[in-house]
XYZ file of N, CA and C in Angstrom:
795
model
N 0.860 -1.185 -0.007
C 0.005 0.010 -0.013
C 0.885 1.258 0.005
N 1.957 1.221 0.718
C 2.832 2.390 0.793
C 3.395 2.725 -0.573
N 3.955 1.729 -1.243
C 4.626 2.006 -2.549
C 3.619 2.415 -3.593
N 2.308 1.990 -3.435
C 1.281 2.442 -4.335
C 0.958 3.878 -4.097
N 0.999 4.301 -2.800
C 0.655 5.700 -2.476
C 1.867 6.619 -2.740
N 3.056 6.123 -2.420
C 4.269 6.924 -2.535
C 5.364 6.125 -3.137
N 5.300 5.984 -4.527
C 6.239 5.128 -5.212
C 7.702 5.633 -5.137
N 7.922 6.855 -4.661
C 9.279 7.377 -4.557
C 9.819 7.289 -3.153
N 9.172 6.481 -2.314
C 9.594 6.326 -0.957
C 10.582 5.128 -0.844
N 11.866 5.491 -0.821
C 12.905 4.414 -0.759
C 12.755 3.590 0.434
N 12.343 4.177 1.586
C 12.238 3.464 2.862
C 11.080 2.450 2.817
N 10.223 2.494 1.805
C 9.222 1.448 1.617
C 9.714 0.284 0.762
N 10.474 0.649 -0.320
C 10.988 -0.337 -1.211
C 12.028 -1.284 -0.522
N 12.817 -0.706 0.360
C 13.896 -1.546 0.958
C 13.324 -2.659 1.842
N 12.462 -2.436 2.823
C 11.884 -3.551 3.577
C 10.971 -4.419 2.790
N 10.348 -3.889 1.755
C 9.542 -4.755 0.897
C 10.401 -5.814 0.182
N 11.539 -5.377 -0.294
C 12.463 -6.314 -0.883
C 12.967 -7.312 0.132
N 13.269 -6.855 1.349
C 13.783 -7.787 2.376
C 12.783 -8.829 2.715
N 11.508 -8.451 2.884
C 10.491 -9.396 3.269
C 10.242 -10.410 2.155
N 10.273 -9.942 0.894
C 10.056 -10.901 -0.236
C 11.272 -11.850 -0.311
N 12.462 -11.376 -0.014
C 13.581 -12.265 -0.030
C 13.511 -13.307 1.078
N 13.046 -12.895 2.256
C 12.877 -13.859 3.377
C 11.858 -14.892 2.987
N 10.897 -14.523 2.193
C 9.899 -15.474 1.742
C 10.395 -16.354 0.613
N 11.603 -16.076 0.096
C 12.145 -16.850 -1.005
C 11.579 -16.424 -2.346
N 11.009 -15.270 -2.470
C 10.449 -14.776 -3.723
C 11.444 -13.802 -4.297
N 12.555 -14.359 -4.862
C 13.691 -13.540 -5.204
C 13.490 -12.636 -6.433
N 12.699 -13.068 -7.421
C 12.457 -12.223 -8.543
C 11.693 -10.961 -8.158
N 10.713 -11.113 -7.290
C 9.933 -9.979 -6.767
C 10.856 -9.092 -5.883
N 11.628 -9.744 -5.080
C 12.534 -8.986 -4.212
C 13.471 -8.150 -5.024
N 14.041 -8.705 -6.077
C 14.971 -7.955 -6.954
C 14.252 -6.831 -7.669
N 13.004 -7.043 -8.040
C 12.218 -5.990 -8.669
C 11.987 -4.810 -7.744
N 11.916 -5.133 -6.443
C 11.657 -4.049 -5.448
C 12.944 -3.317 -5.208
N 14.071 -3.832 -5.615
C 15.341 -3.061 -5.495
C 15.445 -2.029 -6.644
N 14.814 -2.263 -7.739
C 15.022 -1.451 -8.962
C 14.791 0.083 -8.722
N 13.699 0.443 -8.038
C 13.453 1.885 -7.834
C 14.602 2.547 -7.052
N 15.324 1.786 -6.264
C 16.411 2.381 -5.470
C 17.547 2.845 -6.345
N 17.633 2.413 -7.589
C 18.693 2.877 -8.431
C 18.588 4.373 -8.682
N 17.380 4.927 -8.614
C 17.150 6.361 -8.798
C 16.791 7.088 -7.505
N 16.425 6.349 -6.490
C 15.896 6.935 -5.241
C 16.934 6.973 -4.139
N 18.001 6.229 -4.266
C 18.869 6.066 -3.089
C 20.333 6.078 -3.547
N 21.287 6.242 -2.649
C 22.677 6.189 -3.022
C 23.059 4.847 -3.585
N 24.158 4.799 -4.357
C 24.523 3.537 -5.022
C 24.724 2.412 -4.046
N 25.250 2.687 -2.860
C 25.499 1.638 -1.860
C 24.204 0.975 -1.457
N 23.169 1.756 -1.233
C 21.884 1.217 -0.787
C 21.337 0.238 -1.888
N 21.366 0.715 -3.149
C 20.880 -0.122 -4.232
C 21.739 -1.391 -4.359
N 23.063 -1.267 -4.217
C 23.922 -2.393 -4.301
C 23.718 -3.411 -3.207
N 23.557 -2.940 -1.978
C 23.293 -3.859 -0.873
C 21.985 -4.636 -1.137
N 20.952 -3.914 -1.602
C 19.663 -4.553 -1.889
C 19.827 -5.683 -2.915
N 20.494 -5.394 -4.054
C 20.635 -6.418 -5.094
C 21.603 -7.531 -4.656
N 22.702 -7.200 -4.140
C 23.681 -8.254 -3.815
C 23.257 -9.181 -2.706
N 22.402 -8.703 -1.798
C 21.858 -9.588 -0.767
C 21.000 -10.656 -1.373
N 20.347 -10.378 -2.476
C 19.552 -11.398 -3.165
C 20.422 -12.289 -4.052
N 21.375 -11.639 -4.741
C 22.308 -12.432 -5.596
C 23.102 -13.440 -4.736
N 23.384 -13.039 -3.492
C 24.147 -13.906 -2.608
C 23.499 -15.195 -2.239
N 22.169 -15.230 -2.360
C 21.406 -16.482 -1.984
C 20.769 -17.131 -3.213
N 21.165 -16.670 -4.395
C 20.550 -17.221 -5.622
C 21.561 -17.545 -6.703
N 22.650 -18.066 -6.274
C 23.567 -18.592 -7.236
C 24.649 -17.679 -7.785
N 24.724 -16.441 -7.255
C 25.668 -15.466 -7.790
C 26.451 -14.841 -6.578
N 26.763 -15.632 -5.627
C 27.401 -15.050 -4.430
C 28.789 -14.491 -4.708
N 29.565 -15.096 -5.573
C 30.901 -14.579 -5.887
C 30.862 -13.212 -6.488
N 30.144 -13.020 -7.588
C 30.048 -11.701 -8.184
C 29.394 -10.699 -7.214
N 28.472 -11.140 -6.392
C 27.819 -10.273 -5.449
C 28.820 -9.742 -4.420
N 29.650 -10.638 -3.930
C 30.653 -10.260 -2.945
C 31.638 -9.229 -3.546
N 32.098 -9.488 -4.744
C 33.113 -8.589 -5.359
C 32.420 -7.213 -5.662
N 31.202 -7.224 -6.102
C 30.485 -5.952 -6.414
C 30.284 -5.129 -5.154
N 29.810 -5.797 -4.083
C 29.551 -5.053 -2.822
C 30.825 -4.528 -2.212
N 31.846 -5.396 -2.137
C 33.100 -4.982 -1.586
C 33.686 -3.760 -2.328
N 33.585 -3.730 -3.640
C 34.091 -2.649 -4.447
C 33.277 -1.327 -4.197
N 32.002 -1.514 -4.106
C 31.120 -0.365 -3.786
C 31.390 0.240 -2.437
N 31.629 -0.612 -1.453
C 31.965 -0.095 -0.116
C 33.259 0.686 -0.184
N 34.270 0.135 -0.880
C 35.550 0.848 -0.973
C 35.404 2.174 -1.695
N 34.590 2.240 -2.700
C 34.434 3.442 -3.470
C 33.493 4.487 -2.958
N 32.634 4.088 -2.002
C 31.665 5.003 -1.447
C 32.339 5.984 -0.527
N 31.897 7.216 -0.556
C 32.432 8.260 0.284
C 31.384 8.742 1.312
N 31.856 9.090 2.443
C 31.005 9.678 3.497
C 29.798 8.777 3.844
N 30.093 7.502 4.051
C 29.040 6.599 4.475
C 28.585 6.955 5.909
N 27.295 6.896 6.118
C 26.792 7.030 7.471
C 27.104 5.749 8.204
N 27.145 5.797 9.569
C 27.409 4.576 10.303
C 26.381 3.480 9.991
N 25.083 3.839 9.832
C 24.094 2.833 9.568
C 24.352 2.169 8.202
N 24.706 2.993 7.213
C 24.968 2.429 5.880
C 26.219 1.479 5.876
N 27.210 1.921 6.595
C 28.462 1.165 6.683
C 28.228 -0.175 7.340
N 27.452 -0.112 8.453
C 27.145 -1.375 9.194
C 26.318 -2.333 8.361
N 25.260 -1.799 7.756
C 24.401 -2.609 6.916
C 25.187 -3.258 5.839
N 26.010 -2.489 5.113
C 26.782 -3.050 4.025
C 27.800 -4.075 4.490
N 28.477 -3.751 5.641
C 29.448 -4.741 6.180
C 28.808 -6.053 6.583
N 27.719 -5.978 7.262
C 27.019 -7.196 7.672
C 26.535 -8.019 6.494
N 26.035 -7.305 5.457
C 25.605 -8.021 4.253
C 26.761 -8.680 3.579
N 27.904 -7.989 3.537
C 29.087 -8.579 2.961
C 29.491 -9.828 3.700
N 29.396 -9.789 5.020
C 29.680 -11.000 5.804
C 28.777 -12.170 5.529
N 27.512 -11.867 5.300
C 26.582 -12.968 5.041
C 26.833 -13.584 3.645
N 27.224 -12.718 2.701
C 27.565 -13.258 1.351
C 28.748 -14.119 1.450
N 29.759 -13.665 2.270
C 30.978 -14.499 2.446
C 30.625 -15.874 2.968
N 29.682 -15.946 3.903
C 29.216 -17.238 4.407
C 28.771 -18.151 3.311
N 28.012 -17.577 2.395
C 27.495 -18.407 1.252
C 28.619 -19.025 0.433
N 29.739 -18.305 0.424
C 30.936 -18.772 -0.339
C 31.836 -19.656 0.460
N 31.528 -19.858 1.744
C 32.394 -20.637 2.646
C 33.683 -19.869 3.016
N 33.669 -18.548 2.866
C 34.896 -17.722 3.171
C 34.681 -17.198 4.610
N 34.889 -18.095 5.597
C 34.640 -17.797 6.963
C 35.504 -16.675 7.498
N 36.750 -16.620 7.080
C 37.612 -15.514 7.583
C 37.100 -14.158 7.087
N 36.662 -14.085 5.864
C 36.145 -12.853 5.345
C 34.821 -12.452 6.059
N 34.023 -13.471 6.348
C 32.746 -13.231 7.015
C 33.055 -12.708 8.449
N 33.994 -13.277 9.108
C 34.333 -12.878 10.429
C 34.829 -11.439 10.444
N 35.644 -11.099 9.487
C 36.177 -9.731 9.424
C 35.063 -8.723 9.177
N 34.097 -9.104 8.279
C 32.996 -8.176 8.025
C 32.114 -8.002 9.242
N 31.774 -9.075 9.924
C 30.976 -8.985 11.114
C 31.669 -8.153 12.186
N 32.974 -8.346 12.316
C 33.751 -7.540 13.284
C 33.646 -6.039 12.923
N 33.764 -5.734 11.676
C 33.598 -4.349 11.236
C 32.263 -3.798 11.587
N 31.195 -4.570 11.319
C 29.874 -4.103 11.654
C 29.657 -3.881 13.130
N 30.159 -4.790 13.987
C 30.035 -4.685 15.393
C 30.887 -3.552 16.000
N 31.942 -3.194 15.305
C 32.739 -2.029 15.738
C 31.935 -0.761 15.577
N 31.018 -0.712 14.639
C 30.188 0.414 14.432
C 28.986 0.403 15.431
N 28.368 -0.742 15.580
C 27.234 -0.879 16.536
C 27.418 -2.187 17.288
N 28.056 -2.155 18.476
C 28.303 -3.368 19.202
C 27.012 -4.094 19.740
N 25.893 -3.417 19.693
C 24.675 -3.945 20.194
C 23.680 -4.440 19.209
N 24.093 -4.528 17.934
C 23.173 -4.926 16.896
C 22.847 -6.443 17.078
N 21.626 -6.800 17.459
C 21.349 -8.189 17.788
C 21.461 -9.126 16.534
N 21.132 -8.576 15.363
C 21.159 -9.392 14.140
C 22.615 -9.817 13.829
N 23.535 -8.855 13.910
C 24.944 -9.150 13.619
C 25.540 -10.002 14.741
N 25.207 -9.671 15.948
C 25.667 -10.537 17.096
C 25.261 -12.025 16.825
N 24.017 -12.245 16.477
C 23.567 -13.606 16.238
C 24.279 -14.230 15.142
N 24.467 -13.508 14.002
C 25.153 -14.095 12.860
C 26.628 -14.383 13.166
N 27.282 -13.575 13.915
C 28.661 -13.740 14.284
C 28.743 -14.952 15.269
N 27.860 -15.003 16.253
C 27.809 -16.171 17.170
C 27.658 -17.423 16.458
N 26.752 -17.473 15.449
C 26.550 -18.683 14.690
C 27.823 -19.106 13.982
N 28.533 -18.123 13.432
C 29.807 -18.410 12.702
C 30.818 -19.001 13.720
N 30.951 -18.370 14.879
C 31.873 -18.855 15.886
C 31.521 -20.303 16.263
N 30.228 -20.570 16.433
C 29.807 -21.984 16.760
C 30.163 -22.915 15.606
N 30.009 -22.495 14.392
C 30.307 -23.357 13.231
C 31.802 -23.566 13.183
N 32.572 -22.657 13.630
C 34.052 -22.785 13.587
C 34.621 -23.476 14.763
N 33.766 -24.029 15.612
C 34.231 -24.772 16.796
C 34.808 -23.900 17.838
N 34.232 -22.672 18.023
C 34.762 -21.735 19.046
C 33.602 -21.295 19.942
N 32.958 -22.297 20.627
C 31.787 -21.909 21.447
C 32.093 -20.979 22.615
N 33.293 -21.087 23.150
C 33.654 -20.114 24.254
C 33.609 -18.693 23.802
N 34.098 -18.460 22.609
C 34.038 -17.092 22.072
C 32.589 -16.665 21.764
N 31.797 -17.568 21.280
C 30.441 -17.251 21.004
C 29.695 -16.915 22.316
N 29.996 -17.659 23.345
C 29.397 -17.441 24.656
C 29.787 -16.088 25.177
N 31.036 -15.704 25.017
C 31.484 -14.413 25.459
C 30.848 -13.272 24.692
N 30.651 -13.490 23.409
C 30.084 -12.466 22.546
C 28.665 -12.117 22.933
N 27.875 -13.096 23.330
C 26.432 -12.840 23.620
C 26.125 -12.851 25.160
N 27.157 -12.972 25.972
C 26.969 -13.013 27.400
C 26.299 -11.683 27.859
N 25.394 -11.775 28.842
C 24.671 -10.637 29.333
C 23.605 -10.085 28.459
N 23.229 -10.826 27.382
C 22.232 -10.337 26.498
C 21.007 -11.280 26.444
N 20.731 -11.898 27.525
C 19.649 -12.945 27.566
C 18.286 -12.344 27.462
N 18.168 -11.021 27.488
C 16.819 -10.422 27.276
C 16.346 -10.612 25.835
N 17.282 -10.889 24.908
C 16.926 -11.103 23.528
C 16.851 -12.598 23.305
N 15.709 -13.096 22.871
C 15.503 -14.556 22.698
C 16.549 -15.157 21.738
N 16.771 -14.491 20.615
C 17.716 -14.983 19.634
C 19.098 -15.149 20.173
N 19.529 -14.164 20.972
C 20.873 -14.184 21.550
C 20.957 -15.193 22.757
N 19.853 -15.345 23.416
C 19.790 -16.333 24.466
C 19.951 -17.737 23.836
N 19.371 -17.959 22.653
C 19.498 -19.201 21.974
C 20.987 -19.522 21.777
N 21.718 -18.504 21.142
C 23.108 -18.717 20.908
C 23.889 -18.966 22.152
N 23.511 -18.314 23.235
C 24.141 -18.558 24.525
C 23.951 -19.963 24.964
N 22.711 -20.420 24.878
C 22.372 -21.790 25.268
C 23.114 -22.818 24.401
N 23.208 -22.569 23.114
C 23.922 -23.464 22.241
C 25.415 -23.572 22.564
N 25.985 -22.374 22.873
C 27.432 -22.380 23.219
C 27.654 -23.036 24.541
N 26.734 -22.770 25.509
C 26.908 -23.367 26.842
C 26.726 -24.864 26.777
N 25.832 -25.358 25.935
C 25.647 -26.808 25.800
C 26.937 -27.460 25.247
N 27.641 -26.783 24.373
C 28.866 -27.348 23.812
C 29.989 -27.292 24.775
N 30.031 -26.315 25.655
C 31.113 -26.156 26.619
C 30.831 -26.762 27.958
N 29.594 -27.255 28.115
C 29.066 -27.808 29.409
C 29.284 -26.737 30.526
N 28.904 -25.539 30.200
C 29.014 -24.424 31.162
C 28.067 -24.638 32.327
N 28.388 -24.117 33.489
C 27.524 -24.294 34.680
C 26.094 -23.723 34.517
N 25.981 -22.687 33.682
C 24.675 -22.027 33.506
C 23.891 -22.671 32.366
N 24.351 -23.691 31.720
C 23.718 -24.293 30.580
C 22.291 -24.693 30.828
N 22.095 -25.393 31.958
C 20.738 -25.917 32.255
C 19.766 -24.788 32.571
N 20.179 -23.815 33.325
C 19.292 -22.735 33.674
C 18.899 -21.865 32.485
N 19.851 -21.601 31.586
C 19.574 -20.863 30.440
C 18.687 -21.636 29.436
N 18.918 -22.959 29.355
C 18.047 -23.774 28.510
C 16.605 -23.726 29.059
N 16.433 -23.876 30.402
C 15.111 -23.835 30.973
C 14.491 -22.471 30.738
N 15.225 -21.400 30.840
C 14.755 -20.027 30.605
C 14.213 -19.914 29.138
N 14.963 -20.399 28.201
C 14.582 -20.302 26.805
C 13.367 -21.157 26.544
N 13.396 -22.404 27.082
C 12.199 -23.217 26.934
C 10.934 -22.565 27.489
N 11.036 -21.932 28.601
C 9.894 -21.211 29.184
C 9.407 -20.095 28.274
N 10.325 -19.411 27.616
C 9.937 -18.317 26.724
C 9.188 -18.856 25.498
N 9.642 -20.001 24.984
C 8.954 -20.661 23.874
C 7.558 -21.093 24.318
N 7.434 -21.651 25.509
C 6.136 -22.024 25.994
C 5.197 -20.874 26.113
N 5.750 -19.754 26.619
C 4.908 -18.544 26.770
C 4.457 -18.003 25.399
N 5.336 -18.142 24.392
C 4.992 -17.698 23.072
C 3.844 -18.521 22.496
N 3.840 -19.839 22.877
C 2.737 -20.644 22.358
C 1.428 -20.261 22.981
N 1.445 -19.899 24.250
C 0.249 -19.407 24.905
C -0.272 -18.126 24.296
N 0.605 -17.283 23.758
C 0.233 -16.056 23.121
C -0.230 -16.289 21.685
N -0.006 -17.477 21.140
C -0.318 -17.733 19.758
C 0.766 -17.174 18.830
N 1.949 -16.944 19.342
C 3.050 -16.310 18.627
C 3.800 -17.463 17.880
N 3.940 -17.343 16.573
C 4.653 -18.393 15.816
C 5.852 -17.854 15.036
N 6.333 -16.665 15.449
C 7.396 -16.025 14.631
C 8.767 -16.564 14.952
N 8.896 -17.383 15.982
C 10.235 -17.894 16.363
C 10.387 -19.384 16.152
N 9.692 -19.924 15.153
C 9.773 -21.358 14.925
C 11.113 -21.840 14.558
N 11.881 -21.043 13.756
C 13.237 -21.483 13.368
C 14.121 -21.605 14.591
N 14.031 -20.560 15.494
C 14.878 -20.595 16.710
C 14.441 -21.738 17.604
N 13.156 -21.979 17.712
C 12.670 -23.046 18.543
C 13.131 -24.394 17.987
N 13.137 -24.539 16.709
C 13.524 -25.764 16.032
C 15.077 -26.037 16.370
N 15.839 -24.999 16.277
C 17.244 -25.096 16.640
C 17.403 -25.534 18.125
N 16.594 -24.946 18.976
C 16.640 -25.247 20.400
C 16.291 -26.709 20.628
N 15.230 -27.216 19.973
C 14.819 -28.589 20.156
C 15.892 -29.543 19.617
N 16.501 -29.193 18.455
C 17.471 -30.054 17.818
C 18.779 -30.082 18.592
N 19.373 -28.923 18.901
C 20.741 -28.870 19.356
C 20.910 -28.670 20.870
N 19.788 -28.359 21.557
C 19.901 -28.232 23.028
C 19.155 -29.405 23.676
N 17.954 -29.655 23.244
C 17.133 -30.767 23.825
C 17.407 -32.097 23.124
N 17.912 -32.094 21.928
C 18.103 -33.280 21.137
C 16.851 -33.976 20.755
N 15.806 -33.186 20.521
C 14.445 -33.714 20.138
C 14.297 -33.502 18.651
N 14.755 -34.424 17.844
C 14.837 -34.250 16.377
C 13.461 -34.133 15.778
N 12.503 -34.974 16.277
C 11.175 -34.972 15.646
C 10.391 -33.671 15.965
N 10.572 -33.183 17.177
C 9.934 -31.930 17.564
C 10.542 -30.812 16.675
N 11.874 -30.899 16.515
C 12.569 -29.854 15.729
C 12.097 -29.909 14.254
N 11.880 -31.053 13.699
C 11.472 -31.224 12.329
C 10.096 -30.668 12.171
N 9.144 -30.896 13.079
C 7.817 -30.334 12.956
C 7.817 -28.845 12.930
N 8.647 -28.265 13.777
C 8.776 -26.803 13.829
C 9.419 -26.218 12.553
N 10.483 -26.933 12.098
C 11.203 -26.456 10.921
C 10.345 -26.556 9.693
N 9.489 -27.621 9.633
C 8.627 -27.768 8.484
C 7.557 -26.662 8.455
N 6.982 -26.355 9.620
C 6.006 -25.287 9.703
C 6.630 -23.921 9.418
N 7.866 -23.749 9.899
C 8.546 -22.459 9.649
C 8.828 -22.308 8.136
N 9.103 -23.431 7.443
C 9.451 -23.350 6.026
C 8.272 -22.845 5.196
N 7.102 -23.041 5.670
C 5.895 -22.521 4.939
C 5.837 -21.016 4.949
N 6.526 -20.381 5.864
C 6.474 -18.920 6.041
C 7.738 -18.240 5.557
N 8.910 -18.765 5.925
C 10.121 -18.116 5.513
C 11.206 -19.068 5.041
N 12.076 -18.557 4.176
C 12.968 -19.512 3.432
C 14.355 -18.873 3.279
N 14.883 -18.345 4.419
C 16.265 -17.855 4.390
C 17.189 -19.083 4.563
N 18.466 -18.838 4.315
C 19.466 -20.008 4.410
C 19.324 -20.762 5.710
N 19.225 -20.070 6.836
C 19.136 -20.775 8.107
C 17.829 -21.530 8.239
N 16.746 -21.067 7.591
C 15.516 -21.851 7.592
C 15.710 -23.178 6.869
N 16.449 -23.151 5.755
C 16.734 -24.326 5.034
C 17.658 -25.269 5.822
N 18.640 -24.664 6.436
C 19.639 -25.415 7.180
C 19.003 -26.184 8.336
N 18.178 -25.549 9.151
C 17.595 -26.243 10.255
C 16.553 -27.271 9.842
N 15.925 -27.043 8.709
C 14.942 -27.985 8.131
C 15.740 -29.274 7.707
N 16.817 -29.082 6.985
C 17.583 -30.211 6.521
C 18.234 -30.983 7.689
N 18.787 -30.213 8.643
C 19.475 -30.895 9.785
C 18.468 -31.683 10.621
N 17.288 -31.125 10.755
C 16.249 -31.790 11.581
C 15.753 -33.043 10.893
N 15.561 -32.968 9.543
C 15.121 -34.147 8.825
C 16.205 -35.263 8.866
N 17.478 -34.829 8.757
C 18.569 -35.803 8.838
C 18.643 -36.433 10.217
N 18.490 -35.644 11.277
C 18.585 -36.223 12.616
C 17.390 -37.103 12.988
N 16.230 -36.747 12.380
C 15.031 -37.556 12.615
C 14.933 -38.766 11.747
N 15.867 -38.857 10.775
C 15.872 -40.092 9.858
C 14.695 -39.980 8.895
N 14.277 -38.784 8.533
C 13.161 -38.560 7.637
C 13.585 -37.721 6.453
N 14.429 -38.231 5.571
C 14.935 -37.521 4.508
C 13.836 -36.930 3.564
N 12.791 -37.695 3.390
C 11.723 -37.251 2.497
C 11.028 -35.985 2.974
N 11.074 -35.742 4.287
C 10.376 -34.580 4.825
C 11.001 -33.323 4.343
N 12.275 -33.409 4.014
C 12.953 -32.153 3.555
C 12.902 -31.873 2.071
N 12.076 -32.674 1.354
C 11.946 -32.550 -0.106
C 11.692 -31.079 -0.538
N 10.827 -30.338 0.103
C 10.530 -28.948 -0.345
C 11.770 -28.088 -0.244
N 12.566 -28.223 0.802
C 13.787 -27.428 0.938
C 14.839 -27.845 -0.099
N 14.940 -29.114 -0.357
C 15.886 -29.604 -1.322
C 15.543 -29.080 -2.716
N 14.248 -29.057 -3.031
C 13.820 -28.570 -4.342
C 14.129 -27.064 -4.450
N 13.876 -26.345 -3.390
C 14.134 -24.902 -3.342
C 15.623 -24.609 -3.606
N 16.507 -25.383 -2.983
C 17.922 -25.215 -3.140
C 18.340 -25.451 -4.638
N 17.699 -26.428 -5.239
C 18.049 -26.744 -6.628
C 17.615 -25.607 -7.543
N 16.410 -25.055 -7.302
C 15.918 -23.992 -8.143
C 16.730 -22.718 -8.009
N 17.083 -22.377 -6.746
C 17.731 -21.126 -6.522
C 19.260 -21.164 -6.356
N 19.827 -22.353 -6.362
C 21.248 -22.543 -6.426
C 21.988 -21.934 -5.289
N 21.457 -22.053 -4.070
C 22.124 -21.493 -2.880
C 23.439 -22.240 -2.716
N 24.538 -21.425 -2.557
C 25.882 -21.988 -2.583
C 26.495 -22.352 -1.229
N 25.810 -22.052 -0.168
C 26.321 -22.246 1.207
C 26.869 -23.651 1.364
N 28.190 -23.841 1.643
C 28.769 -25.185 1.667
C 28.174 -26.055 2.838
N 27.826 -25.431 3.952
C 27.313 -26.190 5.098
C 25.946 -26.720 4.745
N 25.136 -25.930 4.102
C 23.800 -26.369 3.712
C 23.905 -27.390 2.600
N 24.798 -27.175 1.625
C 24.958 -28.104 0.539
C 25.435 -29.513 1.089
N 26.268 -29.471 2.102
C 26.753 -30.747 2.698
C 25.563 -31.516 3.349
N 24.654 -30.773 4.027
C 23.498 -31.427 4.600
C 22.615 -32.008 3.462
N 22.444 -31.237 2.404
C 21.600 -31.686 1.298
C 22.188 -32.984 0.701
N 23.488 -32.988 0.541
C 24.148 -34.163 -0.047
C 23.982 -35.409 0.815
N 24.025 -35.240 2.154
C 23.846 -36.340 3.040
C 22.447 -36.854 3.003
N 21.456 -35.966 2.903
C 20.086 -36.384 2.818
C 19.783 -37.175 1.547
N 20.407 -36.673 0.465
C 20.144 -37.323 -0.795
C 20.915 -38.703 -0.921
N 21.980 -38.796 -0.206
C 22.687 -40.044 -0.271
C 22.202 -41.071 0.766
N 21.343 -40.611 1.657
C 20.845 -41.533 2.717
C 21.859 -41.673 3.848
N 22.866 -40.830 3.914
C 23.905 -40.953 5.000
C 23.366 -40.497 6.330
């Protein structure tokens, strides 16, 4: 409705594109970036487009384009710099370039140390790299945020930290409370909690499958595939596998899970 009323409102086109990308509707998301070519600085337009290219088979060119645009841009605002840096980090993840991703997330957090989205992405990367103690330190004291509490619980479970049980109980209580409210927006996080903290693969799979009907970001695919694999139900992940084939997501960790499901490993 906003873009129909005010088609020159860049602040409407940007989140519209983001939401469409979260839904996995990449052609529509990219179309929502197009008005930004004339309505916004080049960096904003580039971040919008490359964030989509990074999850649809063109992560390499997207990374190079965005990195060049960041270098060439002058007088970036802190918000623009952080947004561009965190996006560059996410594209690096799709390419399996963990060092580059870590550097980009560090740059973003140097600008805004309290950005929960970047903190979560960086914590996930640290967990993937086998550095749970660093992940735990990164998100310590931020348990008011459910997403960061999840990363804390995951890190504590891996390190057998003394607070692991109490934080897991706290997070479980929050998910229970969200069910009572009829809130379903945290299914991906709850699926990860059930899979990697409680070890309840079938519960995780049910949540991941329901979540997939709503949003289809790389982590949505990843938790869906991992849950299906852990539950021994490879066929359940067929929708995610088909989506990966169509859109050519290059993330090596997700591709490894897909290969295991297809091989029956």
